[in-house]
């Protein structure tokens, strides 16, 4: 047998052969090697040498790099398990930034500079914007709070905050603990019960197999707005939960897609409350969206606002300048209705869970089950459901996803930070994309005092174990040893992706063999801990 290029082979036989390149990607995935590594230049200040280093894409949970997404999932599971039944108050110490954190912020600064330069040169910044969004998530995942930019403008208090009345709920006196109560069993044992709660959005119309029975009456607009603002409803639920519980309730939650393509929430809660109280809190929780109106279309088709330098967007027919975002907010009447009010639906599930039981394991598996899938992945491919998704996307296309969304122009308002070239219906925000179907927020929501560790520290745990097993101490490196820089696109020093993948696969095989040897000698540890070794090496 020769190779695929052998012209003597019948065409059908030749074409049935897998492409070597595709096989390489498959093999890389099997070995847990990142298939979209980011090349970075690294200066070793001890030796003065520049090197190109592949950093795993560090995929966010719903990304297209399966090995990184899987690795994230494993880490999240460990994090979920660790915090749920904690019996000691997590130590909250304002840590000094570590090497990874500093590196991320430095990288973020460089990418921002590249982005601004591209923007100034009139180039498309979509990819760099996506990279920045990913980095911002990484920055949080690495245990830093907030955003590097801080709050860009002073927080408005008038229009956006009023009328968010506290719902009518019992209120307990706050204690400082984050731990749940324990109970003494008749057997003298101490039990530490926790909760697993599932919250869904309301019905928008009857569905069968994930598609509306009557698409014409299905409330797509409400479904779209609920998805867009879902994360704020979750925030409110947590606030209310803490108020009622009377302690600093901690949670680990996953936002997952339902078959009808609406987001819903699974939440592991530390400590316990009566089931009826949880239901009462969910029923009383709501969020009002105090945005300008987005129901009456003012500009559409060829009749669109035009940009004028120094002025902003104006009505081409009248020359009238459109209200800015702040002006539009200020114009919301005292007796106006909010643009949208979001609440949970009636399907609420509350389960009591005891530490270390098979039930607890089951819930943790459940919490991480869909983490490698995007919201749009709940599609099973049925035609009715495909059409359902298409209708949802149509509605989402013109819904404003944020104050900066170009769709505001459609409703006669200049988006916040308006700039030339904005077109309603063409927002590039995540929320409008088929993978997200309105929900562009984070898929995993973890409260700050869930466990003692950040995801970065969980990573470190694994790395340390592997290095110890290999007899190499994971000594703290000089935090200022390396200087990282992004590699410009098309840099000739970066080998083709295939070559880099081959190297990584080889490297991974070496480590695996090494570990298998150790395992044979009976260290009895989990081989999956090898996942992060690539970075340690
Ligand atoms: Zn990756
Ligand atoms: Zn948008």
Short mmCIF file of C-alpha atoms and ligand atoms in Angstrom, two decimals:
data_model
loop_
_atom_site.label_atom_id
_atom_site.label_comp_id
_atom_site.label_asym_id
_atom_site.label_seq_id
_atom_site.Cartn_x
_atom_site.Cartn_y
_atom_site.Cartn_z
CA UNK A 1 0.00 0.00 0.00
CA UNK A 2 1.37 3.42 -0.90
CA UNK A 3 -0.06 6.79 -0.01
CA UNK A 4 -3.16 8.76 -0.72
CA UNK A 5 -1.62 10.58 -3.64
CA UNK A 6 -1.21 7.29 -5.50
CA UNK A 7 -2.99 8.03 -8.75
CA UNK A 8 -3.34 4.31 -9.47
CA UNK A 9 -5.98 4.09 -6.73
CA UNK A 10 -9.57 4.54 -7.74
CA UNK A 11 -10.82 7.98 -6.79
CA UNK A 12 -13.44 6.64 -4.37
CA UNK A 13 -10.82 4.69 -2.41
CA UNK A 14 -8.51 7.69 -2.31
CA UNK A 15 -11.23 10.00 -1.10
CA UNK A 16 -12.32 7.60 1.60
CA UNK A 17 -8.89 7.92 3.22
CA UNK A 18 -8.79 10.35 6.13
CA UNK A 19 -6.69 13.46 5.69
CA UNK A 20 -3.48 13.10 7.69
CA UNK A 21 -3.96 16.63 8.97
CA UNK A 22 -7.43 15.80 10.36
CA UNK A 23 -6.00 12.71 12.03
CA UNK A 24 -3.37 14.88 13.68
CA UNK A 25 -6.06 17.10 15.17
CA UNK A 26 -7.92 14.00 16.38
CA UNK A 27 -4.78 12.63 17.97
CA UNK A 28 -4.06 15.98 19.60
CA UNK A 29 -7.57 15.96 21.09
CA UNK A 30 -7.10 12.40 22.37
CA UNK A 31 -3.95 13.50 24.12
CA UNK A 32 -5.61 16.50 25.67
CA UNK A 33 -3.42 18.87 23.68
CA UNK A 34 -4.83 22.32 23.01
CA UNK A 35 -5.72 22.49 19.32
CA UNK A 36 -5.78 26.28 19.15
CA UNK A 37 -2.64 27.22 21.06
CA UNK A 38 -1.74 30.88 21.25
CA UNK A 39 1.92 31.51 20.40
CA UNK A 40 3.55 34.07 22.64
CA UNK A 41 7.04 35.50 22.74
CA UNK A 42 8.75 35.01 26.07
CA UNK A 43 11.90 36.72 27.17
CA UNK A 44 13.84 34.84 29.82
CA UNK A 45 15.48 37.70 31.71
CA UNK A 46 17.96 35.27 33.30
CA UNK A 47 19.37 34.17 29.98
CA UNK A 48 18.33 37.08 27.76
CA UNK A 49 16.78 34.67 25.26
CA UNK A 50 13.52 35.16 23.40
CA UNK A 51 11.49 32.05 22.76
CA UNK A 52 8.13 31.26 21.19
CA UNK A 53 5.94 29.44 23.69
CA UNK A 54 2.56 27.92 22.96
CA UNK A 55 0.05 28.73 25.65
CA UNK A 56 -3.14 26.65 25.75
CA UNK A 57 -6.00 28.74 24.45
CA UNK A 58 -7.44 28.41 27.95
CA UNK A 59 -10.75 28.06 26.23
CA UNK A 60 -13.76 29.41 27.98
CA UNK A 61 -16.19 26.67 28.81
CA UNK A 62 -18.24 26.93 25.65
CA UNK A 63 -15.29 27.25 23.30
CA UNK A 64 -14.34 25.28 20.26
CA UNK A 65 -11.18 23.76 21.70
CA UNK A 66 -12.46 20.50 23.19
CA UNK A 67 -9.31 19.57 25.17
CA UNK A 68 -9.20 22.94 26.93
CA UNK A 69 -12.96 22.94 27.47
CA UNK A 70 -12.70 19.45 28.99
CA UNK A 71 -9.83 20.50 31.22
CA UNK A 72 -11.86 23.48 32.42
CA UNK A 73 -14.74 21.18 33.16
CA UNK A 74 -12.54 18.92 35.32
CA UNK A 75 -11.26 21.91 37.24
CA UNK A 76 -14.74 23.27 37.76
CA UNK A 77 -15.89 19.93 39.13
CA UNK A 78 -13.03 19.95 41.63
CA UNK A 79 -13.91 23.51 42.60
CA UNK A 80 -17.59 22.66 43.00
CA UNK A 81 -16.84 19.65 45.19
CA UNK A 82 -14.39 21.54 47.36
CA UNK A 83 -16.71 24.36 48.36
CA UNK A 84 -20.08 22.75 48.71
CA UNK A 85 -19.84 21.28 52.19
CA UNK A 86 -16.99 23.35 53.51
CA UNK A 87 -16.82 23.10 57.30
CA UNK A 88 -14.35 25.87 57.89
CA UNK A 89 -14.74 29.51 57.02
CA UNK A 90 -12.70 30.22 53.88
CA UNK A 91 -9.80 32.49 54.68
CA UNK A 92 -10.23 35.75 52.85
CA UNK A 93 -6.86 37.35 52.52
CA UNK A 94 -6.16 40.07 50.02
CA UNK A 95 -3.54 38.11 48.13
CA UNK A 96 -0.62 39.61 46.43
CA UNK A 97 -0.98 39.16 42.69
CA UNK A 98 0.78 36.07 41.46
CA UNK A 99 2.80 35.56 38.31
CA UNK A 100 -0.10 34.34 36.24
CA UNK A 101 -2.26 37.26 37.28
CA UNK A 102 0.40 39.81 36.48
CA UNK A 103 1.09 38.11 33.20
CA UNK A 104 -2.57 38.15 32.22
CA UNK A 105 -2.90 41.85 32.94
CA UNK A 106 0.28 42.63 31.01
CA UNK A 107 -0.97 40.61 28.08
CA UNK A 108 -4.32 42.34 28.32
CA UNK A 109 -2.52 45.70 28.08
CA UNK A 110 -0.64 44.62 24.97
CA UNK A 111 -3.72 43.28 23.25
CA UNK A 112 -5.58 46.49 24.10
CA UNK A 113 -2.80 48.49 22.44
CA UNK A 114 -2.99 46.29 19.34
CA UNK A 115 -6.73 46.67 19.25
CA UNK A 116 -6.61 50.44 19.58
CA UNK A 117 -4.00 50.63 16.83
CA UNK A 118 -6.13 48.46 14.55
CA UNK A 119 -9.18 50.57 15.34
CA UNK A 120 -7.28 53.76 14.53
CA UNK A 121 -6.12 52.29 11.24
CA UNK A 122 -9.74 51.53 10.38
CA UNK A 123 -9.20 47.75 10.54
CA UNK A 124 -11.67 45.17 11.74
CA UNK A 125 -11.20 44.71 15.48
CA UNK A 126 -13.71 41.88 15.96
CA UNK A 127 -11.08 39.22 16.56
CA UNK A 128 -9.07 41.33 18.97
CA UNK A 129 -12.27 42.29 20.77
CA UNK A 130 -13.11 38.62 21.15
CA UNK A 131 -9.60 37.98 22.47
CA UNK A 132 -10.00 40.83 24.96
CA UNK A 133 -13.34 39.45 26.13
CA UNK A 134 -11.71 36.05 26.57
CA UNK A 135 -8.82 37.58 28.49
CA UNK A 136 -11.21 39.46 30.76
CA UNK A 137 -12.85 36.16 31.60
CA UNK A 138 -9.45 34.56 32.18
CA UNK A 139 -8.55 37.45 34.44
CA UNK A 140 -11.56 36.68 36.59
CA UNK A 141 -10.94 32.93 36.39
CA UNK A 142 -7.42 33.55 37.63
CA UNK A 143 -8.86 34.97 40.81
CA UNK A 144 -8.99 38.67 40.13
CA UNK A 145 -12.16 40.58 40.74
CA UNK A 146 -13.79 43.11 38.48
CA UNK A 147 -12.48 44.48 35.22
CA UNK A 148 -9.10 46.06 34.47
CA UNK A 149 -10.91 49.12 33.18
CA UNK A 150 -12.83 49.45 36.42
CA UNK A 151 -16.12 51.22 35.98
CA UNK A 152 -15.69 53.29 32.85
CA UNK A 153 -18.13 56.02 33.84
CA UNK A 154 -19.70 57.02 37.10
CA UNK A 155 -22.56 54.74 37.98
CA UNK A 156 -25.94 56.26 37.27
CA UNK A 157 -28.26 56.09 40.16
CA UNK A 158 -31.49 57.74 39.16
CA UNK A 159 -33.18 56.10 36.22
CA UNK A 160 -31.63 52.70 36.49
CA UNK A 161 -32.02 52.04 40.17
CA UNK A 162 -35.39 53.30 41.23
CA UNK A 163 -38.33 51.07 41.80
CA UNK A 164 -36.32 47.96 42.38
CA UNK A 165 -38.37 47.53 45.53
CA UNK A 166 -37.27 44.90 47.95
CA UNK A 167 -39.74 42.07 47.60
CA UNK A 168 -41.95 41.09 50.46
CA UNK A 169 -39.84 38.42 52.14
CA UNK A 170 -38.93 37.42 55.66
CA UNK A 171 -35.62 38.87 56.75
CA UNK A 172 -33.24 37.33 59.26
CA UNK A 173 -30.54 39.11 61.15
CA UNK A 174 -27.27 38.87 59.24
CA UNK A 175 -24.45 36.81 60.70
CA UNK A 176 -20.98 36.90 59.24
CA UNK A 177 -20.63 33.22 58.53
CA UNK A 178 -20.62 31.64 55.08
CA UNK A 179 -21.22 28.16 56.47
CA UNK A 180 -24.52 26.37 56.71
CA UNK A 181 -25.90 24.97 59.94
CA UNK A 182 -25.05 21.49 61.08
CA UNK A 183 -27.44 19.00 62.64
CA UNK A 184 -26.81 16.32 65.20
CA UNK A 185 -28.25 12.95 64.23
CA UNK A 186 -29.67 10.51 66.78
CA UNK A 187 -26.59 8.42 66.02
CA UNK A 188 -24.46 11.25 67.37
CA UNK A 189 -23.10 12.07 63.92
CA UNK A 190 -22.95 15.64 62.63
CA UNK A 191 -24.73 16.29 59.37
CA UNK A 192 -23.99 19.20 57.09
CA UNK A 193 -26.85 19.45 54.63
CA UNK A 194 -26.75 21.63 51.53
CA UNK A 195 -29.09 22.42 48.68
CA UNK A 196 -29.25 21.80 44.98
CA UNK A 197 -31.69 24.20 43.32
CA UNK A 198 -32.92 24.36 39.74
CA UNK A 199 -34.55 27.56 38.52
CA UNK A 200 -36.22 28.01 35.13
CA UNK A 201 -37.76 30.88 33.23
CA UNK A 202 -41.53 31.13 32.67
CA UNK A 203 -43.46 29.60 29.80
CA UNK A 204 -43.64 31.53 26.53
CA UNK A 205 -46.13 29.11 25.00
CA UNK A 206 -46.58 25.34 24.95
CA UNK A 207 -43.65 23.33 23.61
CA UNK A 208 -43.21 19.77 22.39
CA UNK A 209 -39.73 18.27 21.88
CA UNK A 210 -38.13 21.66 22.32
CA UNK A 211 -40.26 23.49 19.73
CA UNK A 212 -43.42 25.59 20.18
CA UNK A 213 -46.68 23.90 19.28
CA UNK A 214 -47.93 27.23 17.99
CA UNK A 215 -45.00 29.42 16.87
CA UNK A 216 -47.33 32.32 16.09
CA UNK A 217 -48.42 32.77 19.67
CA UNK A 218 -45.11 31.82 21.28
CA UNK A 219 -43.79 34.94 23.04
CA UNK A 220 -40.41 35.24 21.32
CA UNK A 221 -39.83 38.80 22.39
CA UNK A 222 -40.23 37.96 26.03
CA UNK A 223 -38.06 34.85 25.60
CA UNK A 224 -35.36 36.98 23.97
CA UNK A 225 -35.43 39.69 26.64
CA UNK A 226 -35.47 37.13 29.44
CA UNK A 227 -32.38 35.45 27.98
CA UNK A 228 -30.63 38.81 27.57
CA UNK A 229 -31.20 39.80 31.19
CA UNK A 230 -31.09 36.39 32.85
CA UNK A 231 -27.85 36.99 34.74
CA UNK A 232 -29.33 40.02 36.51
CA UNK A 233 -32.24 37.93 37.71
CA UNK A 234 -29.78 35.43 39.14
CA UNK A 235 -27.96 38.27 40.98
CA UNK A 236 -31.25 39.39 42.51
CA UNK A 237 -32.07 35.86 43.57
CA UNK A 238 -28.76 35.61 45.42
CA UNK A 239 -29.32 38.98 47.14
CA UNK A 240 -32.77 37.90 48.29
CA UNK A 241 -31.51 34.48 49.32
CA UNK A 242 -28.84 36.04 51.56
CA UNK A 243 -31.31 38.46 53.09
CA UNK A 244 -33.71 35.68 54.00
CA UNK A 245 -31.08 33.16 55.08
CA UNK A 246 -29.35 35.63 57.35
CA UNK A 247 -25.85 34.50 56.45
CA UNK A 248 -23.42 35.04 53.60
CA UNK A 249 -24.76 32.22 51.44
CA UNK A 250 -22.21 30.82 48.97
CA UNK A 251 -23.05 29.14 45.69
CA UNK A 252 -21.66 27.40 42.63
CA UNK A 253 -24.05 27.65 39.72
CA UNK A 254 -24.15 26.63 36.09
CA UNK A 255 -26.31 28.28 33.43
CA UNK A 256 -27.45 25.63 31.01
CA UNK A 257 -29.65 25.41 27.96
CA UNK A 258 -33.08 23.85 28.06
CA UNK A 259 -34.45 22.06 25.05
CA UNK A 260 -36.77 24.98 24.33
CA UNK A 261 -33.54 27.03 24.04
CA UNK A 262 -34.04 29.09 27.17
CA UNK A 263 -31.28 29.36 29.77
CA UNK A 264 -31.90 27.82 33.17
CA UNK A 265 -29.87 27.55 36.32
CA UNK A 266 -28.54 24.76 38.50
CA UNK A 267 -27.17 25.98 41.77
CA UNK A 268 -25.29 24.20 44.53
CA UNK A 269 -25.87 26.20 47.70
CA UNK A 270 -23.80 25.82 50.85
CA UNK A 271 -26.07 25.35 53.83
CA UNK A 272 -29.77 24.74 53.91
CA UNK A 273 -33.09 26.58 54.07
CA UNK A 274 -36.61 25.18 54.13
CA UNK A 275 -37.73 24.17 50.65
CA UNK A 276 -40.82 26.37 50.92
CA UNK A 277 -38.66 29.40 51.66
CA UNK A 278 -36.51 28.85 48.56
CA UNK A 279 -39.68 28.67 46.49
CA UNK A 280 -40.98 31.81 48.15
CA UNK A 281 -37.74 33.65 47.38
CA UNK A 282 -37.77 32.54 43.74
CA UNK A 283 -41.38 33.62 43.36
CA UNK A 284 -40.70 37.04 44.87
CA UNK A 285 -37.56 37.72 42.85
CA UNK A 286 -37.73 39.94 39.79
CA UNK A 287 -35.56 42.37 37.88
CA UNK A 288 -36.71 45.50 36.10
CA UNK A 289 -34.82 46.71 33.05
CA UNK A 290 -34.87 50.51 33.04
CA UNK A 291 -33.80 51.05 29.47
CA UNK A 292 -35.39 53.36 26.91
CA UNK A 293 -38.23 51.93 24.84
CA UNK A 294 -37.32 49.38 22.18
CA UNK A 295 -40.75 48.51 20.86
CA UNK A 296 -41.51 51.29 18.40
CA UNK A 297 -39.31 51.06 15.30
CA UNK A 298 -38.27 54.54 14.17
CA UNK A 299 -35.51 53.77 11.68
CA UNK A 300 -35.54 50.77 9.38
CA UNK A 301 -34.48 49.60 5.92
CA UNK A 302 -32.92 52.50 3.97
CA UNK A 303 -34.15 55.08 6.41
CA UNK A 304 -31.33 54.98 8.95
CA UNK A 305 -29.65 57.61 11.11
CA UNK A 306 -26.46 59.05 9.67
CA UNK A 307 -23.25 59.86 11.48
CA UNK A 308 -21.81 63.33 11.55
CA UNK A 309 -18.36 63.92 13.01
CA UNK A 310 -18.47 66.02 16.11
CA UNK A 311 -22.24 65.69 16.38
CA UNK A 312 -23.15 62.02 16.43
CA UNK A 313 -26.11 60.31 14.79
CA UNK A 314 -28.86 62.40 13.31
CA UNK A 315 -32.12 61.88 11.47
CA UNK A 316 -31.27 62.31 7.76
CA UNK A 317 -34.76 63.61 6.95
CA UNK A 318 -34.91 66.35 9.58
CA UNK A 319 -31.29 66.90 10.56
CA UNK A 320 -32.34 66.41 14.16
CA UNK A 321 -29.67 64.87 16.40
CA UNK A 322 -30.82 61.69 18.14
CA UNK A 323 -30.81 61.66 21.93
CA UNK A 324 -27.64 60.19 23.40
CA UNK A 325 -27.85 57.16 25.68
CA UNK A 326 -27.67 59.31 28.82
CA UNK A 327 -30.26 61.73 27.51
CA UNK A 328 -32.57 58.85 26.68
CA UNK A 329 -32.17 57.43 30.19
CA UNK A 330 -32.85 60.83 31.75
CA UNK A 331 -35.98 61.13 29.62
CA UNK A 332 -37.57 58.04 31.12
CA UNK A 333 -40.63 59.33 32.96
CA UNK A 334 -41.20 58.89 36.66
CA UNK A 335 -44.38 56.98 35.87
CA UNK A 336 -42.98 55.05 32.91
CA UNK A 337 -43.00 51.27 32.80
CA UNK A 338 -39.67 49.46 32.70
CA UNK A 339 -38.69 48.13 29.28
CA UNK A 340 -38.79 44.65 30.69
CA UNK A 341 -39.50 42.79 33.90
CA UNK A 342 -37.97 39.37 34.29
CA UNK A 343 -39.04 36.69 36.78
CA UNK A 344 -38.55 32.98 37.23
CA UNK A 345 -41.15 30.48 36.11
CA UNK A 346 -43.04 28.12 38.31
CA UNK A 347 -40.79 25.13 37.75
CA UNK A 348 -38.51 25.25 40.76
CA UNK A 349 -36.75 22.23 42.08
CA UNK A 350 -35.12 22.10 45.51
CA UNK A 351 -33.19 19.08 46.68
CA UNK A 352 -31.46 18.56 50.01
CA UNK A 353 -28.01 17.02 49.68
CA UNK A 354 -25.64 15.61 52.28
CA UNK A 355 -21.89 15.93 52.02
CA UNK A 356 -20.06 12.98 50.55
CA UNK A 357 -23.13 11.03 49.48
CA UNK A 358 -23.68 9.59 45.99
CA UNK A 359 -26.40 12.22 45.66
CA UNK A 360 -23.84 14.97 46.03
CA UNK A 361 -21.62 13.38 43.36
CA UNK A 362 -24.60 13.05 41.07
CA UNK A 363 -25.40 16.75 41.45
CA UNK A 364 -21.82 17.76 40.74
CA UNK A 365 -21.87 15.67 37.57
CA UNK A 366 -25.13 17.30 36.66
CA UNK A 367 -23.73 20.77 37.26
CA UNK A 368 -20.88 20.18 34.85
CA UNK A 369 -22.74 18.07 32.33
CA UNK A 370 -23.36 20.75 29.73
CA UNK A 371 -20.33 22.87 30.39
CA UNK A 372 -18.65 21.99 27.14
CA UNK A 373 -21.79 22.80 25.17
CA UNK A 374 -23.10 26.19 24.19
CA UNK A 375 -26.67 27.32 24.80
CA UNK A 376 -27.43 26.77 21.09
CA UNK A 377 -26.17 23.19 21.37
CA UNK A 378 -29.41 22.10 23.01
CA UNK A 379 -30.59 21.77 19.43
CA UNK A 380 -31.08 18.11 18.62
CA UNK A 381 -31.30 18.80 14.91
CA UNK A 382 -35.05 18.29 14.54
CA UNK A 383 -36.54 20.55 11.90
CA UNK A 384 -39.15 22.12 14.17
CA UNK A 385 -36.45 22.99 16.69
CA UNK A 386 -34.17 24.42 13.99
CA UNK A 387 -36.98 26.69 12.88
CA UNK A 388 -37.60 27.60 16.50
CA UNK A 389 -33.95 28.65 16.87
CA UNK A 390 -34.12 30.63 13.63
CA UNK A 391 -37.18 32.55 14.84
CA UNK A 392 -35.51 33.25 18.15
CA UNK A 393 -32.43 34.59 16.34
CA UNK A 394 -34.61 36.82 14.13
CA UNK A 395 -36.10 38.46 17.19
CA UNK A 396 -32.74 38.71 18.93
CA UNK A 397 -31.25 40.36 15.89
CA UNK A 398 -33.02 43.65 16.64
CA UNK A 399 -33.16 43.48 20.43
CA UNK A 400 -30.63 45.79 22.09
CA UNK A 401 -28.20 43.52 23.95
CA UNK A 402 -26.49 46.28 25.96
CA UNK A 403 -26.32 50.08 26.20
CA UNK A 404 -23.65 50.06 23.47
CA UNK A 405 -25.66 47.90 21.04
CA UNK A 406 -26.08 49.49 17.56
CA UNK A 407 -29.71 48.30 17.62
CA UNK A 408 -30.60 51.39 19.68
CA UNK A 409 -30.42 53.37 16.43
CA UNK A 410 -33.48 51.46 15.24
CA UNK A 411 -35.41 52.92 18.15
CA UNK A 412 -34.13 56.46 17.62
CA UNK A 413 -31.41 56.51 20.29
CA UNK A 414 -27.66 56.87 19.99
CA UNK A 415 -26.01 53.87 21.60
CA UNK A 416 -23.68 54.56 24.49
CA UNK A 417 -20.18 55.34 23.12
CA UNK A 418 -21.65 55.82 19.64
CA UNK A 419 -19.16 55.78 16.79
CA UNK A 420 -19.39 55.85 13.01
CA UNK A 421 -20.38 52.72 11.10
CA UNK A 422 -22.99 51.40 13.51
CA UNK A 423 -25.86 49.55 11.85
CA UNK A 424 -28.96 48.24 13.59
CA UNK A 425 -29.37 44.50 13.03
CA UNK A 426 -25.61 44.00 12.73
CA UNK A 427 -24.43 44.03 16.34
CA UNK A 428 -21.46 41.74 16.86
CA UNK A 429 -22.26 41.14 20.52
CA UNK A 430 -22.19 37.52 21.67
CA UNK A 431 -25.84 37.59 22.69
CA UNK A 432 -27.04 37.80 19.09
CA UNK A 433 -25.11 34.71 17.97
CA UNK A 434 -26.66 31.27 17.40
CA UNK A 435 -24.38 29.68 20.03
CA UNK A 436 -25.61 32.02 22.73
CA UNK A 437 -29.24 32.73 21.84
CA UNK A 438 -29.45 35.81 24.00
CA UNK A 439 -27.44 34.67 26.99
CA UNK A 440 -23.93 36.09 26.71
CA UNK A 441 -23.06 35.87 30.39
CA UNK A 442 -20.74 33.48 32.14
CA UNK A 443 -21.76 29.85 32.22
CA UNK A 444 -20.34 29.23 35.67
CA UNK A 445 -21.15 31.57 38.49
CA UNK A 446 -19.17 31.04 41.68
CA UNK A 447 -19.49 33.22 44.74
CA UNK A 448 -16.32 34.67 46.11
CA UNK A 449 -16.14 32.67 49.30
CA UNK A 450 -17.11 29.34 47.78
CA UNK A 451 -13.81 27.63 48.33
CA UNK A 452 -10.44 28.74 49.49
CA UNK A 453 -9.13 28.42 46.00
CA UNK A 454 -9.43 30.08 42.66
CA UNK A 455 -9.40 28.06 39.46
CA UNK A 456 -5.76 29.06 39.06
CA UNK A 457 -5.00 27.49 42.44
CA UNK A 458 -6.86 24.32 41.50
CA UNK A 459 -4.68 24.18 38.39
CA UNK A 460 -1.64 24.67 40.55
CA UNK A 461 -2.71 21.75 42.76
CA UNK A 462 -2.60 19.36 39.85
CA UNK A 463 0.63 20.69 38.50
CA UNK A 464 2.29 20.39 41.88
CA UNK A 465 1.20 16.79 42.24
CA UNK A 466 2.55 15.77 38.85
CA UNK A 467 5.86 17.45 39.40
CA UNK A 468 6.19 15.88 42.82
CA UNK A 469 5.37 12.49 41.36
CA UNK A 470 8.11 13.03 38.83
CA UNK A 471 10.53 14.00 41.53
CA UNK A 472 10.74 17.61 40.41
CA UNK A 473 9.80 20.14 42.98
CA UNK A 474 7.54 22.89 41.72
CA UNK A 475 9.73 25.61 43.09
CA UNK A 476 8.33 29.07 43.10
CA UNK A 477 9.84 30.80 40.12
CA UNK A 478 11.11 34.32 40.15
CA UNK A 479 7.92 36.25 39.36
CA UNK A 480 9.87 38.73 37.25
CA UNK A 481 11.86 36.15 35.33
CA UNK A 482 9.77 36.16 32.16
CA UNK A 483 8.48 38.95 29.99
CA UNK A 484 5.64 37.99 27.65
CA UNK A 485 4.67 39.64 24.40
CA UNK A 486 2.04 38.78 21.82
CA UNK A 487 3.27 37.52 18.47
CA UNK A 488 2.12 39.63 15.51
CA UNK A 489 -0.01 37.73 13.02
CA UNK A 490 2.06 36.11 10.30
CA UNK A 491 5.32 36.21 12.31
CA UNK A 492 7.76 33.99 10.41
CA UNK A 493 9.23 32.63 13.66
CA UNK A 494 6.05 30.75 14.51
CA UNK A 495 6.06 27.28 12.97
CA UNK A 496 2.85 26.17 11.25
CA UNK A 497 0.13 24.96 13.60
CA UNK A 498 0.53 21.35 12.44
CA UNK A 499 4.20 21.33 13.45
CA UNK A 500 3.35 22.77 16.85
CA UNK A 501 0.61 20.19 17.37
CA UNK A 502 3.01 17.38 16.47
CA UNK A 503 5.50 18.67 19.04
CA UNK A 504 2.84 18.94 21.73
CA UNK A 505 1.58 15.43 21.05
CA UNK A 506 5.12 14.10 21.31
CA UNK A 507 5.69 15.99 24.55
CA UNK A 508 2.45 14.72 25.98
CA UNK A 509 3.26 11.13 25.08
CA UNK A 510 6.59 11.41 26.88
CA UNK A 511 4.93 12.67 30.06
CA UNK A 512 2.24 10.03 29.86
CA UNK A 513 4.76 7.22 29.55
CA UNK A 514 6.61 8.63 32.52
CA UNK A 515 3.47 8.77 34.60
CA UNK A 516 2.35 5.33 33.59
CA UNK A 517 5.62 4.03 34.92
CA UNK A 518 4.96 5.77 38.20
CA UNK A 519 1.46 4.41 38.28
CA UNK A 520 2.77 0.90 37.75
CA UNK A 521 4.89 1.45 40.81
CA UNK A 522 1.65 2.10 42.62
CA UNK A 523 1.31 5.74 43.46
CA UNK A 524 -2.39 5.21 42.85
CA UNK A 525 -3.04 8.70 41.59
CA UNK A 526 -5.32 9.93 38.89
CA UNK A 527 -3.64 10.24 35.51
CA UNK A 528 -5.90 13.06 34.48
CA UNK A 529 -3.66 15.25 36.58
CA UNK A 530 -1.29 15.27 33.64
CA UNK A 531 -3.54 17.69 31.81
CA UNK A 532 -1.74 20.80 32.87
CA UNK A 533 1.74 19.54 32.73
CA UNK A 534 2.31 21.07 29.33
CA UNK A 535 2.46 24.46 30.94
CA UNK A 536 4.63 23.37 33.81
CA UNK A 537 7.22 21.80 31.57
ZN1 LIG B 1 -7.24 25.07 23.72
ZN1 LIG B 2 -26.18 43.97 20.45
#
